[in-house]
Coordinates of C-alpha atoms and ligand atoms in Angstrom, one line a residue:
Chain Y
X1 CA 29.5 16.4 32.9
X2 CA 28.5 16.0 29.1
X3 CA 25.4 14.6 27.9
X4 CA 26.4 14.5 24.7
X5 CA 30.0 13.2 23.2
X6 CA 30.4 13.6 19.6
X7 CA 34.1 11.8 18.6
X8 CA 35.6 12.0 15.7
X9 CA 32.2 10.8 13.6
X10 CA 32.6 10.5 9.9
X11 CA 29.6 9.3 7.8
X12 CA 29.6 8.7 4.0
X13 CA 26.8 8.0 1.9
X14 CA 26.2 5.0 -0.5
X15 CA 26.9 7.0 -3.4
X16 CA 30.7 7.8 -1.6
X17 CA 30.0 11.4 -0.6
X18 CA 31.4 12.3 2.6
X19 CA 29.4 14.1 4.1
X20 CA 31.2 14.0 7.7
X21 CA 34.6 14.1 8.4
X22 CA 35.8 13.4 12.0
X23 CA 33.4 15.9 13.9
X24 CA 34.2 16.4 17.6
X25 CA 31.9 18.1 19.7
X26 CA 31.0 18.0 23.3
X27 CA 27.6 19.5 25.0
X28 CA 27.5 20.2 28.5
X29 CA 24.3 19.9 30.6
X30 CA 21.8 22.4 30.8
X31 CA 24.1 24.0 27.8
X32 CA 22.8 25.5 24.3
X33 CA 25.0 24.9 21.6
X34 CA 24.5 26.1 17.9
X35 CA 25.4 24.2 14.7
X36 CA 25.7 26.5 11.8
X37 CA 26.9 26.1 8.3
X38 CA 26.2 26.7 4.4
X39 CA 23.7 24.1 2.7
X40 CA 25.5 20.8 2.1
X41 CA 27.8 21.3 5.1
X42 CA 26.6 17.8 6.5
X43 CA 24.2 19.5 9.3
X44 CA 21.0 17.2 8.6
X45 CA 23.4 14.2 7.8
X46 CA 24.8 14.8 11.9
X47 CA 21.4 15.3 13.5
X48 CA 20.5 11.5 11.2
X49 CA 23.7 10.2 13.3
X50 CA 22.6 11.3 16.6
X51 CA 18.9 10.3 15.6
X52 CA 20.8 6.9 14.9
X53 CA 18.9 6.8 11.3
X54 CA 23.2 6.0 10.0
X55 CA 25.9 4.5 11.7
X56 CA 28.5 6.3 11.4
X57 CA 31.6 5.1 9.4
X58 CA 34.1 6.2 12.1
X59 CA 34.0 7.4 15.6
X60 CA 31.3 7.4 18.3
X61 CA 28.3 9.1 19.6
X62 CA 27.9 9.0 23.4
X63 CA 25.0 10.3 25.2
X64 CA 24.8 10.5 29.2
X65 CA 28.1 8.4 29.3
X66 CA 26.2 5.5 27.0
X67 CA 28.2 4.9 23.9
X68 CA 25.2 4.5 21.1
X69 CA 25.4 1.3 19.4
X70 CA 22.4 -1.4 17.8
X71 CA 21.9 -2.5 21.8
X72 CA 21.9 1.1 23.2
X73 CA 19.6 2.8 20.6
X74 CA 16.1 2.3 22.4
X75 CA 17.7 3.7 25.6
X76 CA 20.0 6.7 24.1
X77 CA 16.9 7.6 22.1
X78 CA 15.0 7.9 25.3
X79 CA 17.2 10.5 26.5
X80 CA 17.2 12.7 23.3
X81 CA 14.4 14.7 21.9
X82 CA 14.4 15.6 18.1
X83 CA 12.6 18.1 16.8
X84 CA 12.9 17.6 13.3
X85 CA 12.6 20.3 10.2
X86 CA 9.2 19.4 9.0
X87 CA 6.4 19.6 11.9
X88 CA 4.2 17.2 9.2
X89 CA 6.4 14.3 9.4
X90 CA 6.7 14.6 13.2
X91 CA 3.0 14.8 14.2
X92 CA 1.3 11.6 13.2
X93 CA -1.7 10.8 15.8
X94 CA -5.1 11.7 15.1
X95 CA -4.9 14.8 17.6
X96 CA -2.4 17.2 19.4
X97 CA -3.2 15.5 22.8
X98 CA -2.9 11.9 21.5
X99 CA 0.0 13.0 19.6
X100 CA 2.0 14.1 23.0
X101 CA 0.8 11.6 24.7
X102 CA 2.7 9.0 21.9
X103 CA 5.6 8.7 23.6
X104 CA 4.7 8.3 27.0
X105 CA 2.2 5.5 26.5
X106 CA 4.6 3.6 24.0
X107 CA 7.5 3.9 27.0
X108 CA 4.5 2.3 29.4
X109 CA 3.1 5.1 31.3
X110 CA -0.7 4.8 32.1
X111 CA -3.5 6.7 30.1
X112 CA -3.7 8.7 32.5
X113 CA -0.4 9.4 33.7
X114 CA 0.2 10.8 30.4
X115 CA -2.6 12.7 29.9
X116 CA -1.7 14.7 32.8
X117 CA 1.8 15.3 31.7
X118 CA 1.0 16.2 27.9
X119 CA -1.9 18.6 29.0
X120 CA 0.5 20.2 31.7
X121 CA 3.0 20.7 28.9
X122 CA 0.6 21.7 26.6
X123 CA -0.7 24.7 28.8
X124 CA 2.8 26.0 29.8
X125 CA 2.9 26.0 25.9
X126 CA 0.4 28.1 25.5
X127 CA -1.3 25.7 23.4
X128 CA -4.1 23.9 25.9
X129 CA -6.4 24.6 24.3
X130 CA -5.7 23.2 20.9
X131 CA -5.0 19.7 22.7
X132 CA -8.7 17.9 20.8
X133 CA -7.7 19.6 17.3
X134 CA -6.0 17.8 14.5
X135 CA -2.7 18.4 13.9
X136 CA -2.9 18.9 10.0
X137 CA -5.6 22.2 10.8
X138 CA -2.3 24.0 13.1
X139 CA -0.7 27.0 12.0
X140 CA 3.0 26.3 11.3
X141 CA 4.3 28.1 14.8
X142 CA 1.4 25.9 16.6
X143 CA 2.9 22.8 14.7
X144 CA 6.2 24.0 16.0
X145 CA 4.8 24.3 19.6
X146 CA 3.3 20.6 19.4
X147 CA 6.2 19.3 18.4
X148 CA 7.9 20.6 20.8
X149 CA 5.6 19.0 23.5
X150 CA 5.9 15.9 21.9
X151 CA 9.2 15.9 22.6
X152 CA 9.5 17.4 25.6
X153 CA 6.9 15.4 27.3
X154 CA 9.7 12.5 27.7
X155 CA 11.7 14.7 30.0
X156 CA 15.0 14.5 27.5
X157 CA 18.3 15.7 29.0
X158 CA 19.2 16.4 25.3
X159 CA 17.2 18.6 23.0
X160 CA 18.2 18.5 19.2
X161 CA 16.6 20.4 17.1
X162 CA 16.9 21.4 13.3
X163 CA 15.4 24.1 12.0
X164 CA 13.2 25.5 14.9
X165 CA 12.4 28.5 13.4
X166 CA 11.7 27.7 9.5
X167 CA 8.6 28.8 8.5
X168 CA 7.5 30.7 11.4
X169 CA 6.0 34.7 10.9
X170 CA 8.0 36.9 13.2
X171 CA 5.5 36.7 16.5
X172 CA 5.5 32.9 16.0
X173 CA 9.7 33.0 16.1
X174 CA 9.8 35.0 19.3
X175 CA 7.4 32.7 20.6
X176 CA 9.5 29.7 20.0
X177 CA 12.6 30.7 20.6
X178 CA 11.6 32.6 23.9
X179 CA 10.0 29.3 25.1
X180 CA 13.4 27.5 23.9
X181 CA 15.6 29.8 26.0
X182 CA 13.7 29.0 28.9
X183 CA 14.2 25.3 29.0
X184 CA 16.8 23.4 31.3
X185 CA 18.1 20.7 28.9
X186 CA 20.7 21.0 27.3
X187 CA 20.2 22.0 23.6
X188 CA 21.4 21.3 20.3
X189 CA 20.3 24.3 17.8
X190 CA 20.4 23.5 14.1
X191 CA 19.9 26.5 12.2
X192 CA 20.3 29.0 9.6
X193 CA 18.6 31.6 11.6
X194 CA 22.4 33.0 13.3
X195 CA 20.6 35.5 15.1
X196 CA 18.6 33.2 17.4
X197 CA 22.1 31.1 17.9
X198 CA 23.0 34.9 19.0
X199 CA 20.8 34.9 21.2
X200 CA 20.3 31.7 22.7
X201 CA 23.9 29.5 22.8
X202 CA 26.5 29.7 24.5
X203 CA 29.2 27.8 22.3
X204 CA 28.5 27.9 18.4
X205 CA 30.6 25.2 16.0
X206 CA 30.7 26.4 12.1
X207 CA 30.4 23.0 10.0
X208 CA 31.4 23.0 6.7
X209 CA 32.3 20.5 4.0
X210 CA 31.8 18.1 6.9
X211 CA 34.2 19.5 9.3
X212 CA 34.5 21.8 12.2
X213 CA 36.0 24.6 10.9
X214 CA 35.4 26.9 13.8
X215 CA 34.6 27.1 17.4
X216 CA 33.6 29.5 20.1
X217 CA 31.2 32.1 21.3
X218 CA 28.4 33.4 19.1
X219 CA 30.9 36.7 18.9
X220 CA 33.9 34.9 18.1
X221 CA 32.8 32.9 15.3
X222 CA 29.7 34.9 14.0
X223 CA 31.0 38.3 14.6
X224 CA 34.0 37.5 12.0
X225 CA 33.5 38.5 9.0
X226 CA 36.1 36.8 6.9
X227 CA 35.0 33.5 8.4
X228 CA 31.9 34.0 7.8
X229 CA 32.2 34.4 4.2
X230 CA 34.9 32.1 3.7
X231 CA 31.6 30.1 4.3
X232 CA 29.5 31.3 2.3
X233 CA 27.5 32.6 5.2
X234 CA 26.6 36.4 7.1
X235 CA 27.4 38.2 9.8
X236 CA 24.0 38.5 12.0
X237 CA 22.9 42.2 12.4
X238 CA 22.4 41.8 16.0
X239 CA 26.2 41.8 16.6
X240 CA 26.4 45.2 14.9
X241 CA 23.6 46.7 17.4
X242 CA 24.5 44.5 20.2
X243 CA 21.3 44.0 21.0
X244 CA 17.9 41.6 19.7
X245 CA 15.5 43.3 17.3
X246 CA 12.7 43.8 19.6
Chain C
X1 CA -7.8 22.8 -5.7
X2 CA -10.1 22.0 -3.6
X3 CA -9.2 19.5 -1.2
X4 CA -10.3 15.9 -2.2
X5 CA -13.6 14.3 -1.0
X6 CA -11.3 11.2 0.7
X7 CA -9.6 14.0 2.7
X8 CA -12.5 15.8 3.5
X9 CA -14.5 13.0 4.7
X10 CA -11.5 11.7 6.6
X11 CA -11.2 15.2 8.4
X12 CA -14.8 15.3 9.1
X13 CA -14.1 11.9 11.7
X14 CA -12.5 15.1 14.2
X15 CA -15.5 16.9 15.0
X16 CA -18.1 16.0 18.0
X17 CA -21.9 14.9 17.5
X18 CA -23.6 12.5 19.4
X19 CA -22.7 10.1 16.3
X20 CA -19.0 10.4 17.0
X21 CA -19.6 9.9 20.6
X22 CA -20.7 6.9 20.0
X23 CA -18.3 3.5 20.8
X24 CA -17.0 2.7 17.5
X25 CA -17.1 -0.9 18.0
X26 CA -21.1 -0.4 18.2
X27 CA -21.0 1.7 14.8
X28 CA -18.9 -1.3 13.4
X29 CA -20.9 -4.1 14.4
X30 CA -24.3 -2.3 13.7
X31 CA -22.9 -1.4 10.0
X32 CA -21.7 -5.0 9.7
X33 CA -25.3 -5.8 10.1
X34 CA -26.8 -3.5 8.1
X35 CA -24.3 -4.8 5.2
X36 CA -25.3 -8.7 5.7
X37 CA -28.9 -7.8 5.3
X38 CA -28.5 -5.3 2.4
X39 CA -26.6 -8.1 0.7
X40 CA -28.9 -11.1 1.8
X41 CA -31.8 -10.0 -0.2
X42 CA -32.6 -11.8 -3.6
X43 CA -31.3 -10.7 -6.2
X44 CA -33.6 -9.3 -7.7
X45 CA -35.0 -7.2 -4.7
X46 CA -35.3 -3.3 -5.3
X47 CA -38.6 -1.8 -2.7
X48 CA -37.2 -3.7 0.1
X49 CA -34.2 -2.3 0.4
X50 CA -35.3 1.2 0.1
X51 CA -35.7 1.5 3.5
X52 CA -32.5 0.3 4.1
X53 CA -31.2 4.2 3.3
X54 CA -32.8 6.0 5.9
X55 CA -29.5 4.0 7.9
X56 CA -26.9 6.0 6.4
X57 CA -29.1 9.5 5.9
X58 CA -29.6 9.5 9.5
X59 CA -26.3 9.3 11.2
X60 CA -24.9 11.7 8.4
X61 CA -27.6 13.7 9.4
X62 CA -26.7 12.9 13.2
X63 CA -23.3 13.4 12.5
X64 CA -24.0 16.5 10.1
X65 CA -21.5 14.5 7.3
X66 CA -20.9 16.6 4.4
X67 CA -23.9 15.2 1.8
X68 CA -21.6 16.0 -1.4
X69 CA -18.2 14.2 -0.1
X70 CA -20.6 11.1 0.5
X71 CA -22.2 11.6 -3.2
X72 CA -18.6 12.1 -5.2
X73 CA -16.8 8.9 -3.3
X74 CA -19.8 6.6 -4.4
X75 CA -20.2 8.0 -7.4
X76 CA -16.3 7.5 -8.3
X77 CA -16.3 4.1 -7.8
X78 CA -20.0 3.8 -9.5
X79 CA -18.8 2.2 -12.5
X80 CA -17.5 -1.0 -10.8
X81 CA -20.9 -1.4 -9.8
X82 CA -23.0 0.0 -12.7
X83 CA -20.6 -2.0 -15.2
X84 CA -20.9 -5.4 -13.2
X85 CA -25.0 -5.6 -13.7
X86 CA -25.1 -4.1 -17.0
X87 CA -25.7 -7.3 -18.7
X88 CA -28.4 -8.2 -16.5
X89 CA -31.1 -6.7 -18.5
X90 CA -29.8 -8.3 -21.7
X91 CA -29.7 -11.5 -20.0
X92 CA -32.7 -11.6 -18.2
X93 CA -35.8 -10.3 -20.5
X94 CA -39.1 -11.8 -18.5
X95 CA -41.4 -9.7 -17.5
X96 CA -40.7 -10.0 -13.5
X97 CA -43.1 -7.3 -12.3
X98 CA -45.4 -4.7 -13.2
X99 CA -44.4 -1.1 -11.6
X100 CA -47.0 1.7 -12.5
X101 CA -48.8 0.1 -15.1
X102 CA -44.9 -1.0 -17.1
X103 CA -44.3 -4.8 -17.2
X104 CA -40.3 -4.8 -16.2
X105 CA -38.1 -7.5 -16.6
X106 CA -36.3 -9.6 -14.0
X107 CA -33.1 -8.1 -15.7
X108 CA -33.8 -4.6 -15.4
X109 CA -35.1 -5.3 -11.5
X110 CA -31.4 -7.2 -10.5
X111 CA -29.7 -4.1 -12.4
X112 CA -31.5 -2.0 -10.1
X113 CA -31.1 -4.2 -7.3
X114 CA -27.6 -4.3 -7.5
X115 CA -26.8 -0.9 -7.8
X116 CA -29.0 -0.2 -5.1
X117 CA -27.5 -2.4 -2.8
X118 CA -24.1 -0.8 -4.1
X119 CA -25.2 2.3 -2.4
X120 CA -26.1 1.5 0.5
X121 CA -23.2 -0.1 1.5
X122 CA -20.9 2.3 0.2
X123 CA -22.4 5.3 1.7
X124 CA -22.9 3.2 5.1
X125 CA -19.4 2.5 5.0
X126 CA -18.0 5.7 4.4
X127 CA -20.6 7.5 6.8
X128 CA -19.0 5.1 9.5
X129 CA -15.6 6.7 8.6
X130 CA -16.9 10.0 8.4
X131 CA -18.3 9.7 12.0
X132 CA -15.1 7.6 13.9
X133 CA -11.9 8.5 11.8
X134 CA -10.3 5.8 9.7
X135 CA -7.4 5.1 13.3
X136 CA -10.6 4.9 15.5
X137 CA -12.2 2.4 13.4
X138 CA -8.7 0.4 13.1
X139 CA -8.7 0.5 17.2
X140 CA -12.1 -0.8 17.4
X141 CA -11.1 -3.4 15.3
X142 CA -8.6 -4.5 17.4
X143 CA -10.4 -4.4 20.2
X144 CA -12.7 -6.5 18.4
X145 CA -9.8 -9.2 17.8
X146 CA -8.4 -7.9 15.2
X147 CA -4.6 -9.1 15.1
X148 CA -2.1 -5.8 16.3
X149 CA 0.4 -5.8 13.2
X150 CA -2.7 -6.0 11.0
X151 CA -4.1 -2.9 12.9
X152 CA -0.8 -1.1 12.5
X153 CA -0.3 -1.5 8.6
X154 CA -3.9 -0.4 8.3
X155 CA -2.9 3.3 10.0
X156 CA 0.1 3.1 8.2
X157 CA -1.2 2.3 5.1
X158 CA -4.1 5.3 5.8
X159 CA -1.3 7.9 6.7
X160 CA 0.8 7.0 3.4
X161 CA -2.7 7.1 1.6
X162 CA -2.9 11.3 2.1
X163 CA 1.1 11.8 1.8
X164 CA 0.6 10.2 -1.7
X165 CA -2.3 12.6 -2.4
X166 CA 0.0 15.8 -0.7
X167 CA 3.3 14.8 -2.9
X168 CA 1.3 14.3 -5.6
X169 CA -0.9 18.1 -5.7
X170 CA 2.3 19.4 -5.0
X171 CA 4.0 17.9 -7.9
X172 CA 0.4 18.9 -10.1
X173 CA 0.8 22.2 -8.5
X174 CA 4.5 22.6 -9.7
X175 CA 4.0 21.8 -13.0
X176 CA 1.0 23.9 -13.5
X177 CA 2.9 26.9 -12.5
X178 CA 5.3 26.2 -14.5
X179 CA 3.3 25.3 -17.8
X180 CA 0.3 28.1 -17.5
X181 CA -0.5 27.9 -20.6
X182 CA -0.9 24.1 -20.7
X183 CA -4.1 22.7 -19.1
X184 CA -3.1 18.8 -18.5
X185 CA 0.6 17.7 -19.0
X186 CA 1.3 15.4 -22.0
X187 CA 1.9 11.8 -21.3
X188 CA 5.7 12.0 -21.3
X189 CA 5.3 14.6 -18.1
X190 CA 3.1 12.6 -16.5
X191 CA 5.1 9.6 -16.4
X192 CA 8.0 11.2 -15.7
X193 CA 6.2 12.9 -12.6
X194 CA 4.7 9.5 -11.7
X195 CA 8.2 8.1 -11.1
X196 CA 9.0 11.1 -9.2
X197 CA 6.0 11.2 -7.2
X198 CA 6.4 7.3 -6.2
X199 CA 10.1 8.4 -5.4
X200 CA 9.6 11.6 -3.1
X201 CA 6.6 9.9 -1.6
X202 CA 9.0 6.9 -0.2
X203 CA 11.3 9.4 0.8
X204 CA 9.0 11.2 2.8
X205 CA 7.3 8.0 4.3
X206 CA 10.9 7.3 5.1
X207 CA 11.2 10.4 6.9
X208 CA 7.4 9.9 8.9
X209 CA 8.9 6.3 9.8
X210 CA 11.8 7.5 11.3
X211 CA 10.3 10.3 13.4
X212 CA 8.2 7.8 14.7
X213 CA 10.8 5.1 16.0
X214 CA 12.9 7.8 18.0
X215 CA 9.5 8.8 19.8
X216 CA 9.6 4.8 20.7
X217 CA 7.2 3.6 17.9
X218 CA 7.3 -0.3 18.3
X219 CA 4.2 -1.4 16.0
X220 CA 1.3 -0.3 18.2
X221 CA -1.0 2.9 18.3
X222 CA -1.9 3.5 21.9
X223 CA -5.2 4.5 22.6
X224 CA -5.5 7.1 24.9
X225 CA -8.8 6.6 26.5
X226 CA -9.9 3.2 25.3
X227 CA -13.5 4.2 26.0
X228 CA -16.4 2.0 28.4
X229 CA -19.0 0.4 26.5
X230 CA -22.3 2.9 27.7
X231 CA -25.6 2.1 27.9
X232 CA -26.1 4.1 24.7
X233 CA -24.0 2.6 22.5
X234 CA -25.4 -0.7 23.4
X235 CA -29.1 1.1 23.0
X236 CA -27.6 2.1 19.6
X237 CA -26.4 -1.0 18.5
X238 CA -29.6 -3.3 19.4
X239 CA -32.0 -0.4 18.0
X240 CA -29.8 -0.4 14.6
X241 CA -29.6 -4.4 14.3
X242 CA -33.2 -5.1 15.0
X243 CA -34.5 -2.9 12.5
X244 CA -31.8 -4.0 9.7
X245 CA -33.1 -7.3 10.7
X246 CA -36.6 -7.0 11.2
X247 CA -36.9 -4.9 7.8
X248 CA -35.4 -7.9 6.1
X249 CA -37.6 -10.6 7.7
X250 CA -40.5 -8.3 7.1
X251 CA -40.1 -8.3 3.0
X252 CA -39.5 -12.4 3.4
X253 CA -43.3 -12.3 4.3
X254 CA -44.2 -9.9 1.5
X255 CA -43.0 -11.7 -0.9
X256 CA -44.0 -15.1 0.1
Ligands
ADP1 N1 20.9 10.7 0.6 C1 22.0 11.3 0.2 N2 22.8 10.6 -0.7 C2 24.0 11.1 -1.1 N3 24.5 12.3 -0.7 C3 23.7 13.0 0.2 C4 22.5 12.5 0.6 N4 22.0 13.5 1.5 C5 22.9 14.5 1.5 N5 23.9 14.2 0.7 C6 25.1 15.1 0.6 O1 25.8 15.1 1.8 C7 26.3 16.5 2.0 C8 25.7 17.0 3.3 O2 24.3 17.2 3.2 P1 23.4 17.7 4.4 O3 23.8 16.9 5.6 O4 22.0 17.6 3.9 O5 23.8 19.2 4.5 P2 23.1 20.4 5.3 O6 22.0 19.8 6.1 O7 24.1 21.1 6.1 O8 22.6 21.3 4.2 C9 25.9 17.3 0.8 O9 27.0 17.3 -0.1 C10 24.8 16.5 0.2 O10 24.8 16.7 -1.2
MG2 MG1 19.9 20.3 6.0

């Protein structure tokens, strides 16, 4: 079954730019999909729709089977985690624990409930021991990592995230995208960084100019070259080699 | 750039000492104290609110608050104060006292008095932030009746406080790089950089207010652990508002 069912969604902003043009997409659970495409191919302005930050202009966003709309937003959002670009507009409690415990407490767990579940997460993280600092004094992959508890700590079917990677040294990138590849949900990867949709997804859609303008396995899509620069974007190394950088 | 003395002093509300520990409704209702007493003196009261300090320099001490972040905030705002009694010695020529053999006047006493009381309560109040963070002073409140939207737009209004300060060094930054050889831009720069600063910081507010609703943000902060009322914090706050009170009482008798 699909847990998320993109139809035909177009979106255009105030100012008349259309920045979405009848994208179709469908993610299966327990799937990793990538969404790659130049700047100003409408990637942020899709991840906005699923957050339900715009309503689209046409078409329909379905997660779990439940068509979002103004009465389904609270409940489809529950289902979704976003990790979002910028780690600083995401973490907003005075510390990493409180912050991962947000979301539980405001969806009516108890204090302690969540406590246990955020410091659980928080340990497989590798990060249990940063749970009492403040979130602004975190190294950008530890950021990253805290995020990523945040979100997960709501047990989403649906993970969507944009940008994972920016700003992350090397070590901090493996770290982060080893952990990603281990999760169950079903994934959403937002990138510019082709060789981690390489590595990771399954199915990778090429967006451009607010369209799907290609779709299939990392190979298929990133491994052609003329596509590729047709849209302004490269072939990874790693399909050259066949194999990750180590 | 150094970081700010507001951020600084905000940051410092993270660390442990037996003065964070402590409840922060105690810390509250203990500085509200201390502030009625510094403020009921007369006005024209200057040795008995001297030892009104040792308030403030003990739980920075206790709380090992950064002396100098303390020192610039009051200082900044010091011309409010300094400007609002500086006609008091003009006004008020009698001789009121004599200190160390020099007749002073009642003017230059209230001057003093004033700024005085200006800080003490300045450097109370900012100690108290300095020792519970500015969100666990806003959750105290509420537990202490204050209303829940009020409580929110006070953390959101703290949290839009420093994103105002970030947007703005980066913007200062920018243009500095930019313009090495120019120390300060001219005014047209800086208005045009005000506008975009207002702009970029909405944006980015825009972008924190977002993030929060799809983590299921509805208005409130949830505490974690809301924290038992211990037998120390109540030691605290009885210890703290007896002495504020008896040292005021005390200089009624003095100077009757
Ligand atoms: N707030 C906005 N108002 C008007 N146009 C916008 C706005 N944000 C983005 N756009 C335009 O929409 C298109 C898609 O942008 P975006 O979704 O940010 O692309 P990407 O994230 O893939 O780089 C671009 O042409 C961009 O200029
Ligand atoms: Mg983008």
């Amino acid at each position: 079954m699909s847990v998320l069912s993109v139809e035909g969604v177009s979106y255009r902003y105030p100012d008349g730019t259309e920045a979405l043009r009848g994208v179709s997409f469908d993610i299966e659970d327990g799937a990793c999909v990538g969404l790659v495409g130049p700047n100003g191919a409408g990637k942020t302005t899709l991840v906005s729709v699923l957050a339900g930050f715009f309503e689209p202009s046409a078409g329909s966003v379905a997660v779990g089977g439940v068509r979002m709309g103004a009465s389904t937003l609270a409940e489809v959002r529950a289902r979704v985690g976003f990790v979002f670009a910028d780690p600083d507009d995401q973490l907003f409690m005075p510390t990493v624990l409180e912050d991962v415990c947000f979301g539980p407490l405001a969806g009516g767990a108890s204090p302690e409930e969540a406590k246990g579940r955020a410091l659980e997460l928080l340990n497989a993280l590798g990060i249990g021991a940063l749970a009492s600092k403040f979130p602004g004094h975190l190294s950008a992959g530890q950021k990253r990592l805290a995020t990523l508890a945040g979100v997960l700590v709501q047990s989403p079917r649906l993970l969507v995230l944009d940008e994972p990677t920016a700003f992350l040294d090397p070590f901090a990138r493996r770290d982060t995208l080893s952990r990603l590849k281990g999760l169950s949900q079903a994934r959403l990867l937002v990138t510019h960084d082709l060789e981690a949709v390489v590595e990771l997804c399954s199915l990778v859609l090429l967006l451009d100019e607010g369209r799907v303008v290609a779709r299939g396995t990392p190979a298929s899509v990133l491994g052609d070259v003329a596509l590729m620069s047709a849209h302004r974007l490269e072939r990874p190394h790693i399909l050259s080699h066949g194999h990750p950088h180590s | 750039m150094s970081r700010s003395a507001a951020r600084e002093l905000d940051l410092q509300g993270y660390r442990d000492s037996a003065a964070h520990r402590l409840d922060p409704r105690a810390k509250l209702v203990a500085t509200a104290v201390f502030l009625v007493c510094v403020v009921s003196f007369p006005k024209r009261e200057v040795l008995g609110l001297v030892p009104y300090l040792a308030l403030p320099l003990a739980m920075g001490a206790l709380g090992r608050v950064g002396f100098r972040p303390v020192a610039r905030l009051v200082l900044a705002a010091s011309p409010f104060a300094v400007l609002a009694a500086a006609a008091n010695p003009f006004l008020d020529r009698q001789p009121a006292a004599v200190i160390l053999g020099v007749a002073v006047s009642g003017g230059v006493l209230s001057f003093a008095s004033v700024v005085l009381r200006y800080v003490l309560c300045s450097s109370a109040l900012l100690v108290v932030v300095a020792v519970t963070t500015v969100p666990g002073i806003v959750r105290a409140l509420g537990r202490l009746g204050l209303p829940r939207p009020l409580g929110a737009q006070l953390m959101m209004l703290h949290r839009y406080l420093f994103l105002l300060e970030d947007e703005g060094e980066r913007l200062s930054r920018a243009r500095a790089l930019r313009e090495p050889l120019r120390k300060r831009a001219t005014l047209g720069t800086a208005r045009r950089m005000l506008s975009s600063l207002l702009w970029r910081s909405f944006e980015r507010g825009d972008r924190v207010y977002q993030c929060m609703k799809v983590r299921g943000f509805d208005g409130s902060f949830p505490a974690l652990s809301p924290g038992a009322f211990r037998t120390s914090d109540a030691v605290f706050l009885v210890g703290v508002s007896t002495a504020c009170v008896a040292l005021r009482t005390l200089a009624l008798r003095v100077a009757s």
